[in-house]
Amino acid sequence: MGNGKDNVSRASIHGGNVFEMARRFGWAPEDVLDFSASINPLGPPEGLLDVLTRAYHLLQHYPDITNRSLLDALSRRFKMDPDWMVVGNGSTELIYAMPKVLGASRVLAAVPTFKEYLKAFRVHGCEVVHCVSAEENAFQPTTSQLRSAIEAVDPDVVLVTHPGSPSGALIPPDVRFFLLDEARRRRLTLVVDEVFIDFCEDESFLAVMPGHEHVILIRSMTKFYGIPGLRLGYVLASPRWVAALRRFVPPWSVNTLAQAAGVFCLEQEAYRRETLAMVRAERERFGAALSQIPGLKVFPSAANYLLVRLDPQLPTAAVLKETLLQRHRLLIRDCANFDGLTPHHFRVAVRSPHENDRLLSALIEWRQNLNLR
């Protein structure tokens, strides 16, 4: 059973911890403008509140233990049989179920990546070996890196993140083909974190799924549809893996409101198109403006967030984070705890133009004040 110290520690290493920050300063959570969690700046789709209200009376019953309506909606969305998918209470629940199913002894993880993957495998006794990606490759592994690492480590599982976390960079096509070939040839399992792929769906591994039984895609609905508080994630994999995963996901894991929300969100095509257009345009504008601030290097991204590196002579990202929080109530993601990154890396979500301008103004002011010292 965890203690308070453990809970605070866990909150401190993730983005989106506005409740912790609000308690610390005696603010309301809505007083903090959160750039640390990369959530759709449009918020949940219009009409979702009505859907949740109409589902309110169903709370007197247990949720549908089969998640049938949600699986059917995912099936329509991806034109796949429901036997190829399993849903959970956020992608993190499925991440922690994964090692139980895979039975791996050795995992090769391309880092940086979401640290819960590494913890989940280690908790279940797996040896986790890092393949550290370089800045010049946008923090994604190269074919030569992976080939050397796979030959040296002989892993049961290879874990990659597409687009990268926290870089937002896509895995290059040649690397994707190499990974697929290695998975088939060596009969190893390729686990691909695609929790932000909704922002660049055309690049997904999904197109090759039918021909690759050894590929598992982990996805989330919370980021793209702006519903992290409802906790909703899913896995796409061959029926063999899906059947095994379902045995380890607790019954009634996805609550009634989350099921209703998921079905509704998957039907919102106009919202999806609006989100893609808005994020694409604002990511380009916001990234270009950030790049104009002296001492900031912005990395290209295909997702709804941007990784930034401060010049080494500038204060660390932790110092910047504290300054922005105390002076402007703006929260950014210090990336020092990502394997392969430094204390000078931070990540910011792409939010609305007005909100992004608030952060830009605060960063410009901070940089100017440094020059005055």
mmCIF file of C-alpha atoms in Angstrom:
data_model
loop_
_atom_site.group_PDB
_atom_site.id
_atom_site.type_symbol
_atom_site.label_atom_id
_atom_site.label_comp_id
_atom_site.label_asym_id
_atom_site.label_seq_id
_atom_site.Cartn_x
_atom_site.Cartn_y
_atom_site.Cartn_z
ATOM 1 C CA MET A 1 0.000 0.000 0.000
ATOM 2 C CA GLY A 2 1.525 3.326 -1.092
ATOM 3 C CA ASN A 3 2.175 6.177 1.301
ATOM 4 C CA GLY A 4 1.778 9.906 0.816
ATOM 5 C CA LYS A 5 5.394 10.352 -0.143
ATOM 6 C CA ASP A 6 5.011 7.819 -2.975
ATOM 7 C CA ASN A 7 1.930 9.634 -4.279
ATOM 8 C CA VAL A 8 3.630 13.001 -4.308
ATOM 9 C CA SER A 9 6.689 11.528 -6.007
ATOM 10 C CA ARG A 10 4.562 9.977 -8.748
ATOM 11 C CA ALA A 11 2.656 13.235 -9.299
ATOM 12 C CA SER A 12 5.881 15.193 -9.511
ATOM 13 C CA ILE A 13 7.344 13.171 -12.377
ATOM 14 C CA HIS A 14 4.357 13.491 -14.703
ATOM 15 C CA GLY A 15 2.704 16.363 -16.501
ATOM 16 C CA GLY A 16 -0.822 17.499 -15.825
ATOM 17 C CA ASN A 17 -0.428 17.706 -12.044
ATOM 18 C CA VAL A 18 -2.463 20.904 -11.674
ATOM 19 C CA PHE A 19 -4.109 19.664 -8.485
ATOM 20 C CA GLU A 20 -0.735 19.262 -6.797
ATOM 21 C CA MET A 21 0.344 22.733 -7.895
ATOM 22 C CA ALA A 22 -2.937 24.297 -6.826
ATOM 23 C CA ARG A 23 -2.653 22.748 -3.342
ATOM 24 C CA ARG A 24 0.914 23.948 -3.043
ATOM 25 C CA PHE A 25 0.050 27.593 -3.682
ATOM 26 C CA GLY A 26 -3.495 27.686 -2.356
ATOM 27 C CA TRP A 27 -4.976 28.237 -5.828
ATOM 28 C CA ALA A 28 -7.943 26.712 -7.573
ATOM 29 C CA PRO A 29 -6.906 24.164 -10.236
ATOM 30 C CA GLU A 30 -8.464 26.329 -12.960
ATOM 31 C CA ASP A 31 -6.088 29.156 -11.977
ATOM 32 C CA VAL A 32 -3.185 27.177 -13.497
ATOM 33 C CA LEU A 33 -2.782 27.267 -17.277
ATOM 34 C CA ASP A 34 -1.414 23.817 -17.939
ATOM 35 C CA PHE A 35 1.114 23.388 -20.748
ATOM 36 C CA SER A 36 2.581 20.272 -19.109
ATOM 37 C CA ALA A 37 -0.171 17.895 -20.276
ATOM 38 C CA SER A 38 -0.728 17.619 -24.015
ATOM 39 C CA ILE A 39 -4.516 17.642 -24.292
ATOM 40 C CA ASN A 40 -6.626 18.806 -27.246
ATOM 41 C CA PRO A 41 -6.836 22.619 -26.932
ATOM 42 C CA LEU A 42 -10.433 22.541 -28.193
ATOM 43 C CA GLY A 43 -11.520 20.601 -25.117
ATOM 44 C CA PRO A 44 -14.031 17.738 -25.315
ATOM 45 C CA PRO A 45 -16.322 17.604 -28.371
ATOM 46 C CA GLU A 46 -19.426 19.747 -28.205
ATOM 47 C CA GLY A 47 -22.394 17.671 -27.097
ATOM 48 C CA LEU A 48 -20.443 15.359 -24.812
ATOM 49 C CA LEU A 49 -21.995 16.873 -21.689
ATOM 50 C CA ASP A 50 -25.462 15.979 -22.977
ATOM 51 C CA VAL A 51 -24.312 12.417 -23.646
ATOM 52 C CA LEU A 52 -22.942 12.079 -20.111
ATOM 53 C CA THR A 53 -26.090 13.578 -18.630
ATOM 54 C CA ARG A 54 -28.289 11.136 -20.529
ATOM 55 C CA ALA A 55 -26.140 8.267 -19.264
ATOM 56 C CA TYR A 56 -26.415 9.438 -15.643
ATOM 57 C CA HIS A 57 -29.341 7.144 -14.791
ATOM 58 C CA LEU A 58 -27.270 4.123 -15.849
ATOM 59 C CA LEU A 59 -24.895 4.664 -12.924
ATOM 60 C CA GLN A 60 -27.225 2.585 -10.764
ATOM 61 C CA HIS A 61 -26.074 -0.444 -12.793
ATOM 62 C CA TYR A 62 -22.640 -1.982 -13.275
ATOM 63 C CA PRO A 63 -20.973 -0.954 -16.563
ATOM 64 C CA ASP A 64 -21.264 -3.323 -19.503
ATOM 65 C CA ILE A 65 -18.549 -5.819 -18.606
ATOM 66 C CA THR A 66 -17.955 -6.586 -22.311
ATOM 67 C CA ASN A 67 -17.580 -2.920 -23.403
ATOM 68 C CA ARG A 68 -19.576 -3.959 -26.465
ATOM 69 C CA SER A 69 -20.783 -0.549 -27.635
ATOM 70 C CA LEU A 70 -17.295 0.912 -27.344
ATOM 71 C CA LEU A 71 -15.667 -2.009 -29.125
ATOM 72 C CA ASP A 72 -18.244 -1.737 -31.904
ATOM 73 C CA ALA A 73 -17.490 1.979 -32.266
ATOM 74 C CA LEU A 74 -13.760 1.279 -32.477
ATOM 75 C CA SER A 75 -14.476 -1.479 -34.989
ATOM 76 C CA ARG A 76 -16.379 0.955 -37.212
ATOM 77 C CA ARG A 77 -13.664 3.591 -36.829
ATOM 78 C CA PHE A 78 -10.789 1.319 -37.842
ATOM 79 C CA LYS A 79 -12.678 -1.223 -39.951
ATOM 80 C CA MET A 80 -11.289 -4.026 -37.794
ATOM 81 C CA ASP A 81 -12.912 -6.952 -36.046
ATOM 82 C CA PRO A 82 -13.468 -6.311 -32.297
ATOM 83 C CA ASP A 83 -11.353 -9.392 -31.598
ATOM 84 C CA TRP A 84 -8.368 -7.194 -32.525
ATOM 85 C CA MET A 85 -8.955 -4.663 -29.745
ATOM 86 C CA VAL A 86 -9.193 -4.389 -25.975
ATOM 87 C CA VAL A 87 -10.139 -1.285 -23.974
ATOM 88 C CA GLY A 88 -9.030 -0.204 -20.534
ATOM 89 C CA ASN A 89 -9.192 2.483 -17.886
ATOM 90 C CA GLY A 90 -6.671 4.641 -19.704
ATOM 91 C CA SER A 91 -3.698 3.343 -21.661
ATOM 92 C CA THR A 92 -1.690 3.129 -18.426
ATOM 93 C CA GLU A 93 -3.841 0.271 -17.136
ATOM 94 C CA LEU A 94 -3.091 -1.631 -20.329
ATOM 95 C CA ILE A 95 0.606 -0.806 -20.062
ATOM 96 C CA TYR A 96 0.741 -2.469 -16.647
ATOM 97 C CA ALA A 97 -1.166 -5.494 -17.915
ATOM 98 C CA MET A 98 1.181 -5.937 -20.871
ATOM 99 C CA PRO A 99 4.177 -7.565 -19.093
ATOM 100 C CA LYS A 100 1.898 -10.179 -17.510
ATOM 101 C CA VAL A 101 0.740 -11.203 -20.981
ATOM 102 C CA LEU A 102 4.006 -11.042 -22.888
ATOM 103 C CA GLY A 103 5.984 -13.122 -20.413
ATOM 104 C CA ALA A 104 9.163 -11.350 -21.486
ATOM 105 C CA SER A 105 12.461 -11.656 -19.681
ATOM 106 C CA ARG A 106 14.360 -8.962 -21.588
ATOM 107 C CA VAL A 107 12.978 -5.753 -23.103
ATOM 108 C CA LEU A 108 14.792 -3.319 -25.382
ATOM 109 C CA ALA A 109 13.263 0.140 -24.950
ATOM 110 C CA ALA A 110 14.024 3.047 -27.254
ATOM 111 C CA VAL A 111 14.309 6.060 -24.959
ATOM 112 C CA PRO A 112 13.267 8.709 -24.190
ATOM 113 C CA THR A 113 9.756 7.371 -23.666
ATOM 114 C CA PHE A 114 6.886 7.398 -21.155
ATOM 115 C CA LYS A 115 8.502 6.115 -17.960
ATOM 116 C CA GLU A 116 5.529 3.998 -16.891
ATOM 117 C CA TYR A 117 6.471 1.460 -19.581
ATOM 118 C CA LEU A 118 9.889 0.974 -18.034
ATOM 119 C CA LYS A 119 8.450 0.742 -14.540
ATOM 120 C CA ALA A 120 5.729 -1.709 -15.598
ATOM 121 C CA PHE A 121 8.213 -4.150 -17.110
ATOM 122 C CA ARG A 122 10.649 -3.857 -14.196
ATOM 123 C CA VAL A 123 7.894 -4.404 -11.632
ATOM 124 C CA HIS A 124 7.218 -7.739 -13.325
ATOM 125 C CA GLY A 125 10.843 -8.802 -13.191
ATOM 126 C CA CYS A 126 11.868 -7.967 -16.759
ATOM 127 C CA GLU A 127 15.347 -6.750 -17.548
ATOM 128 C CA VAL A 128 14.949 -3.428 -19.391
ATOM 129 C CA VAL A 129 17.806 -2.310 -21.628
ATOM 130 C CA HIS A 130 17.835 1.204 -23.043
ATOM 131 C CA CYS A 131 18.537 2.160 -26.633
ATOM 132 C CA VAL A 132 19.247 5.875 -26.200
ATOM 133 C CA SER A 133 18.289 8.004 -29.186
ATOM 134 C CA ALA A 134 20.311 11.061 -30.103
ATOM 135 C CA GLU A 135 19.242 14.672 -30.487
ATOM 136 C CA GLU A 136 20.475 14.794 -34.085
ATOM 137 C CA ASN A 137 17.976 12.020 -34.888
ATOM 138 C CA ALA A 138 15.106 13.852 -33.185
ATOM 139 C CA PHE A 139 15.305 11.404 -30.267
ATOM 140 C CA GLN A 140 14.181 8.458 -32.399
ATOM 141 C CA PRO A 141 16.387 5.374 -32.895
ATOM 142 C CA THR A 142 18.189 4.662 -36.150
ATOM 143 C CA THR A 143 18.268 1.345 -37.961
ATOM 144 C CA SER A 144 21.949 0.837 -37.162
ATOM 145 C CA GLN A 145 21.358 1.591 -33.479
ATOM 146 C CA LEU A 146 18.526 -0.881 -33.250
ATOM 147 C CA ARG A 147 20.343 -3.573 -35.211
ATOM 148 C CA SER A 148 23.360 -3.401 -32.897
ATOM 149 C CA ALA A 149 21.197 -3.317 -29.774
ATOM 150 C CA ILE A 150 18.986 -6.227 -30.833
ATOM 151 C CA GLU A 151 21.986 -8.375 -31.699
ATOM 152 C CA ALA A 152 23.674 -7.550 -28.398
ATOM 153 C CA VAL A 153 20.622 -7.822 -26.140
ATOM 154 C CA ASP A 154 18.541 -10.521 -27.868
ATOM 155 C CA PRO A 155 15.289 -9.102 -26.462
ATOM 156 C CA ASP A 156 11.870 -10.740 -26.286
ATOM 157 C CA VAL A 157 10.201 -7.339 -26.691
ATOM 158 C CA VAL A 158 11.171 -4.099 -28.419
ATOM 159 C CA LEU A 159 9.382 -0.948 -27.280
ATOM 160 C CA VAL A 160 9.233 2.202 -29.416
ATOM 161 C CA THR A 161 7.173 5.395 -29.242
ATOM 162 C CA HIS A 162 5.521 6.842 -32.351
ATOM 163 C CA PRO A 163 5.317 9.834 -32.324
ATOM 164 C CA GLY A 164 8.042 10.201 -29.740
ATOM 165 C CA SER A 165 7.466 11.210 -26.154
ATOM 166 C CA PRO A 166 8.372 13.909 -25.412
ATOM 167 C CA SER A 167 9.924 14.794 -28.784
ATOM 168 C CA GLY A 168 6.846 14.418 -31.007
ATOM 169 C CA ALA A 169 9.030 13.067 -33.817
ATOM 170 C CA LEU A 170 7.871 10.164 -35.968
ATOM 171 C CA ILE A 171 9.902 6.998 -36.415
ATOM 172 C CA PRO A 172 11.424 7.242 -39.924
ATOM 173 C CA PRO A 173 9.946 4.839 -42.520
ATOM 174 C CA ASP A 174 13.183 2.870 -42.935
ATOM 175 C CA VAL A 175 13.280 2.221 -39.186
ATOM 176 C CA ARG A 176 9.646 1.116 -39.182
ATOM 177 C CA PHE A 177 10.298 -1.408 -41.964
ATOM 178 C CA PHE A 178 13.370 -2.698 -40.160
ATOM 179 C CA LEU A 179 11.429 -3.179 -36.908
ATOM 180 C CA LEU A 180 8.657 -5.058 -38.670
ATOM 181 C CA ASP A 181 11.130 -7.325 -40.443
ATOM 182 C CA GLU A 182 12.997 -8.036 -37.200
ATOM 183 C CA ALA A 183 9.772 -8.801 -35.363
ATOM 184 C CA ARG A 184 8.796 -11.349 -37.991
ATOM 185 C CA ARG A 185 12.253 -12.828 -38.475
ATOM 186 C CA ARG A 186 13.193 -13.134 -34.799
ATOM 187 C CA ARG A 187 9.639 -13.709 -33.552
ATOM 188 C CA LEU A 188 10.025 -10.926 -31.020
ATOM 189 C CA THR A 189 7.127 -8.688 -29.989
ATOM 190 C CA LEU A 190 7.105 -5.091 -31.171
ATOM 191 C CA VAL A 191 5.179 -2.825 -28.775
ATOM 192 C CA VAL A 192 4.449 0.584 -30.278
ATOM 193 C CA ASP A 193 3.215 3.458 -28.126
ATOM 194 C CA GLU A 194 0.831 5.352 -30.416
ATOM 195 C CA VAL A 195 -1.035 7.345 -27.784
ATOM 196 C CA PHE A 196 -0.609 10.569 -29.798
ATOM 197 C CA ILE A 197 -0.999 9.045 -33.267
ATOM 198 C CA ASP A 198 -4.482 10.586 -33.682
ATOM 199 C CA PHE A 199 -2.676 13.813 -34.574
ATOM 200 C CA CYS A 200 -0.897 12.053 -37.470
ATOM 201 C CA GLU A 201 -3.013 8.958 -38.146
ATOM 202 C CA ASP A 202 -1.672 8.437 -41.667
ATOM 203 C CA GLU A 203 1.702 7.508 -40.155
ATOM 204 C CA SER A 204 0.365 4.720 -37.917
ATOM 205 C CA PHE A 205 1.613 1.132 -37.892
ATOM 206 C CA LEU A 206 -2.070 0.193 -38.163
ATOM 207 C CA ALA A 207 -1.911 -0.309 -41.924
ATOM 208 C CA VAL A 208 0.464 -3.264 -41.519
ATOM 209 C CA MET A 209 -1.289 -4.893 -38.566
ATOM 210 C CA PRO A 210 -3.071 -7.721 -40.435
ATOM 211 C CA GLY A 211 0.227 -9.117 -41.683
ATOM 212 C CA HIS A 212 2.143 -8.816 -38.414
ATOM 213 C CA GLU A 213 0.975 -10.923 -35.490
ATOM 214 C CA HIS A 214 3.882 -9.713 -33.373
ATOM 215 C CA VAL A 215 2.889 -6.017 -33.350
ATOM 216 C CA ILE A 216 0.962 -4.430 -30.472
ATOM 217 C CA LEU A 217 -0.262 -0.829 -30.649
ATOM 218 C CA ILE A 218 -1.098 1.046 -27.447
ATOM 219 C CA ARG A 219 -3.429 4.023 -27.873
ATOM 220 C CA SER A 220 -5.311 6.612 -25.853
ATOM 221 C CA MET A 221 -8.537 8.528 -26.383
ATOM 222 C CA THR A 222 -7.890 11.025 -23.603
ATOM 223 C CA LYS A 223 -5.393 13.255 -25.415
ATOM 224 C CA PHE A 224 -7.129 13.790 -28.736
ATOM 225 C CA TYR A 225 -10.651 14.066 -27.334
ATOM 226 C CA GLY A 226 -9.751 16.117 -24.259
ATOM 227 C CA ILE A 227 -11.087 13.654 -21.664
ATOM 228 C CA PRO A 228 -8.138 12.609 -19.440
ATOM 229 C CA GLY A 229 -10.379 12.686 -16.378
ATOM 230 C CA LEU A 230 -12.507 9.882 -17.806
ATOM 231 C CA ARG A 231 -9.541 7.522 -18.427
ATOM 232 C CA LEU A 232 -9.959 5.659 -21.695
ATOM 233 C CA GLY A 233 -7.368 3.729 -23.688
ATOM 234 C CA TYR A 234 -7.191 0.717 -25.977
ATOM 235 C CA VAL A 235 -4.836 -1.753 -27.572
ATOM 236 C CA LEU A 236 -4.866 -2.972 -31.158
ATOM 237 C CA ALA A 237 -3.257 -6.376 -31.603
ATOM 238 C CA SER A 238 -3.829 -9.835 -33.025
ATOM 239 C CA PRO A 239 -6.676 -11.840 -31.431
ATOM 240 C CA ARG A 240 -4.119 -13.995 -29.615
ATOM 241 C CA TRP A 241 -2.707 -11.035 -27.681
ATOM 242 C CA VAL A 242 -6.111 -9.404 -27.223
ATOM 243 C CA ALA A 243 -7.612 -12.520 -25.666
ATOM 244 C CA ALA A 244 -4.672 -12.762 -23.280
ATOM 245 C CA LEU A 245 -4.867 -9.073 -22.326
ATOM 246 C CA ARG A 246 -8.575 -9.262 -21.608
ATOM 247 C CA ARG A 247 -7.876 -11.880 -18.950
ATOM 248 C CA PHE A 248 -5.696 -9.400 -17.056
ATOM 249 C CA VAL A 249 -7.879 -6.286 -17.334
ATOM 250 C CA PRO A 250 -10.127 -6.057 -14.239
ATOM 251 C CA PRO A 251 -13.880 -6.497 -14.798
ATOM 252 C CA TRP A 252 -15.850 -3.247 -15.177
ATOM 253 C CA SER A 253 -12.575 -1.420 -15.719
ATOM 254 C CA VAL A 254 -14.162 1.096 -18.114
ATOM 255 C CA ASN A 255 -16.975 2.911 -16.349
ATOM 256 C CA THR A 256 -20.383 3.668 -17.850
ATOM 257 C CA LEU A 257 -19.681 7.341 -18.542
ATOM 258 C CA ALA A 258 -16.360 6.554 -20.199
ATOM 259 C CA GLN A 259 -18.035 3.975 -22.421
ATOM 260 C CA ALA A 260 -20.687 6.470 -23.506
ATOM 261 C CA ALA A 261 -18.100 9.195 -24.041
ATOM 262 C CA GLY A 262 -15.897 6.915 -26.134
ATOM 263 C CA VAL A 263 -18.706 5.933 -28.482
ATOM 264 C CA PHE A 264 -19.739 9.562 -28.935
ATOM 265 C CA CYS A 265 -16.207 10.872 -29.474
ATOM 266 C CA LEU A 266 -15.380 8.299 -32.125
ATOM 267 C CA GLU A 267 -18.335 9.553 -34.186
ATOM 268 C CA GLN A 268 -17.238 13.229 -34.191
ATOM 269 C CA GLU A 269 -15.621 13.507 -37.616
ATOM 270 C CA ALA A 270 -16.056 17.296 -37.921
ATOM 271 C CA TYR A 271 -14.408 17.738 -34.508
ATOM 272 C CA ARG A 272 -11.535 15.480 -35.627
ATOM 273 C CA ARG A 273 -10.913 17.510 -38.774
ATOM 274 C CA GLU A 274 -11.128 20.812 -36.887
ATOM 275 C CA THR A 275 -8.648 19.549 -34.303
ATOM 276 C CA LEU A 276 -6.129 18.446 -36.916
ATOM 277 C CA ALA A 277 -6.305 21.734 -38.798
ATOM 278 C CA MET A 278 -6.067 23.859 -35.671
ATOM 279 C CA VAL A 279 -3.208 21.925 -34.074
ATOM 280 C CA ARG A 280 -1.225 21.770 -37.302
ATOM 281 C CA ALA A 281 -1.466 25.522 -37.894
ATOM 282 C CA GLU A 282 -0.869 26.537 -34.288
ATOM 283 C CA ARG A 283 2.016 24.085 -33.820
ATOM 284 C CA GLU A 284 3.792 25.711 -36.766
ATOM 285 C CA ARG A 285 3.115 29.278 -35.576
ATOM 286 C CA PHE A 286 3.867 28.574 -31.918
ATOM 287 C CA GLY A 287 7.021 26.620 -32.725
ATOM 288 C CA ALA A 288 8.340 29.354 -35.002
ATOM 289 C CA ALA A 289 7.711 32.002 -32.327
ATOM 290 C CA LEU A 290 9.439 29.926 -29.652
ATOM 291 C CA SER A 291 12.442 29.507 -31.952
ATOM 292 C CA GLN A 292 12.822 33.284 -32.138
ATOM 293 C CA ILE A 293 13.514 33.528 -28.402
ATOM 294 C CA PRO A 294 17.301 33.535 -27.879
ATOM 295 C CA GLY A 295 18.620 30.376 -26.274
ATOM 296 C CA LEU A 296 15.681 28.141 -27.159
ATOM 297 C CA LYS A 297 15.961 25.240 -29.619
ATOM 298 C CA VAL A 298 12.604 23.809 -30.722
ATOM 299 C CA PHE A 299 12.391 20.297 -32.159
ATOM 300 C CA PRO A 300 10.052 19.392 -35.035
ATOM 301 C CA SER A 301 6.905 17.559 -33.928
ATOM 302 C CA ALA A 302 3.989 15.709 -35.503
ATOM 303 C CA ALA A 303 1.971 15.744 -32.270
ATOM 304 C CA ASN A 304 0.259 18.426 -30.179
ATOM 305 C CA TYR A 305 3.339 19.317 -28.151
ATOM 306 C CA LEU A 306 6.829 20.708 -28.682
ATOM 307 C CA LEU A 307 10.118 19.709 -27.085
ATOM 308 C CA VAL A 308 12.430 22.639 -26.335
ATOM 309 C CA ARG A 309 16.065 22.742 -25.207
ATOM 310 C CA LEU A 310 17.536 25.676 -23.318
ATOM 311 C CA ASP A 311 21.124 26.643 -24.026
ATOM 312 C CA PRO A 312 23.431 25.186 -21.335
ATOM 313 C CA GLN A 313 24.414 28.656 -20.080
ATOM 314 C CA LEU A 314 20.781 29.430 -19.253
ATOM 315 C CA PRO A 315 19.025 28.280 -16.060
ATOM 316 C CA THR A 316 17.626 24.763 -16.084
ATOM 317 C CA ALA A 317 14.103 23.826 -17.106
ATOM 318 C CA ALA A 318 13.259 23.248 -13.427
ATOM 319 C CA VAL A 319 14.163 26.861 -12.639
ATOM 320 C CA LEU A 320 12.173 28.098 -15.628
ATOM 321 C CA LYS A 321 9.206 25.959 -14.615
ATOM 322 C CA GLU A 322 9.181 27.429 -11.109
ATOM 323 C CA THR A 323 9.497 30.981 -12.410
ATOM 324 C CA LEU A 324 6.631 30.614 -14.884
ATOM 325 C CA LEU A 325 4.454 28.968 -12.274
ATOM 326 C CA GLN A 326 4.989 31.511 -9.509
ATOM 327 C CA ARG A 327 4.925 34.640 -11.656
ATOM 328 C CA HIS A 328 2.402 33.711 -14.325
ATOM 329 C CA ARG A 329 0.633 30.549 -13.115
ATOM 330 C CA LEU A 330 1.815 28.737 -16.238
ATOM 331 C CA LEU A 331 2.879 25.098 -15.911
ATOM 332 C CA ILE A 332 5.383 23.508 -18.310
ATOM 333 C CA ARG A 333 6.835 19.978 -18.327
ATOM 334 C CA ASP A 334 10.392 19.699 -17.047
ATOM 335 C CA CYS A 335 11.855 16.758 -19.006
ATOM 336 C CA ALA A 336 14.957 16.105 -16.908
ATOM 337 C CA ASN A 337 13.567 12.756 -15.729
ATOM 338 C CA PHE A 338 13.272 11.382 -19.276
ATOM 339 C CA ASP A 339 16.114 8.981 -20.041
ATOM 340 C CA GLY A 340 18.320 10.528 -22.704
ATOM 341 C CA LEU A 341 17.324 14.134 -22.029
ATOM 342 C CA THR A 342 18.979 16.790 -19.878
ATOM 343 C CA PRO A 343 17.936 19.282 -17.183
ATOM 344 C CA HIS A 344 17.686 21.860 -19.973
ATOM 345 C CA HIS A 345 14.862 20.148 -21.878
ATOM 346 C CA PHE A 346 11.208 20.998 -21.394
ATOM 347 C CA ARG A 347 7.966 20.263 -23.227
ATOM 348 C CA VAL A 348 4.972 22.482 -23.883
ATOM 349 C CA ALA A 349 1.544 21.557 -25.157
ATOM 350 C CA VAL A 350 0.129 23.301 -28.217
ATOM 351 C CA ARG A 351 -2.870 25.123 -26.806
ATOM 352 C CA SER A 352 -5.106 27.848 -28.264
ATOM 353 C CA PRO A 353 -3.482 30.878 -29.947
ATOM 354 C CA HIS A 354 -4.387 33.166 -27.024
ATOM 355 C CA GLU A 355 -3.002 30.748 -24.445
ATOM 356 C CA ASN A 356 0.159 30.110 -26.445
ATOM 357 C CA ASP A 357 0.697 33.851 -26.689
ATOM 358 C CA ARG A 358 0.515 34.091 -22.891
ATOM 359 C CA LEU A 359 3.358 31.610 -22.601
ATOM 360 C CA LEU A 360 5.353 33.330 -25.331
ATOM 361 C CA SER A 361 5.058 36.677 -23.552
ATOM 362 C CA ALA A 362 6.125 35.134 -20.256
ATOM 363 C CA LEU A 363 9.136 33.439 -21.866
ATOM 364 C CA ILE A 364 10.207 36.623 -23.607
ATOM 365 C CA GLU A 365 9.951 38.534 -20.319
ATOM 366 C CA TRP A 366 11.968 35.840 -18.525
ATOM 367 C CA ARG A 367 14.684 35.910 -21.183
ATOM 368 C CA GLN A 368 14.897 39.692 -21.140
ATOM 369 C CA ASN A 369 15.212 39.753 -17.356
ATOM 370 C CA LEU A 370 18.147 37.346 -17.577
ATOM 371 C CA ASN A 371 19.952 39.806 -19.855
ATOM 372 C CA LEU A 372 19.474 42.607 -17.319
ATOM 373 C CA ARG A 373 21.368 40.780 -14.568
#
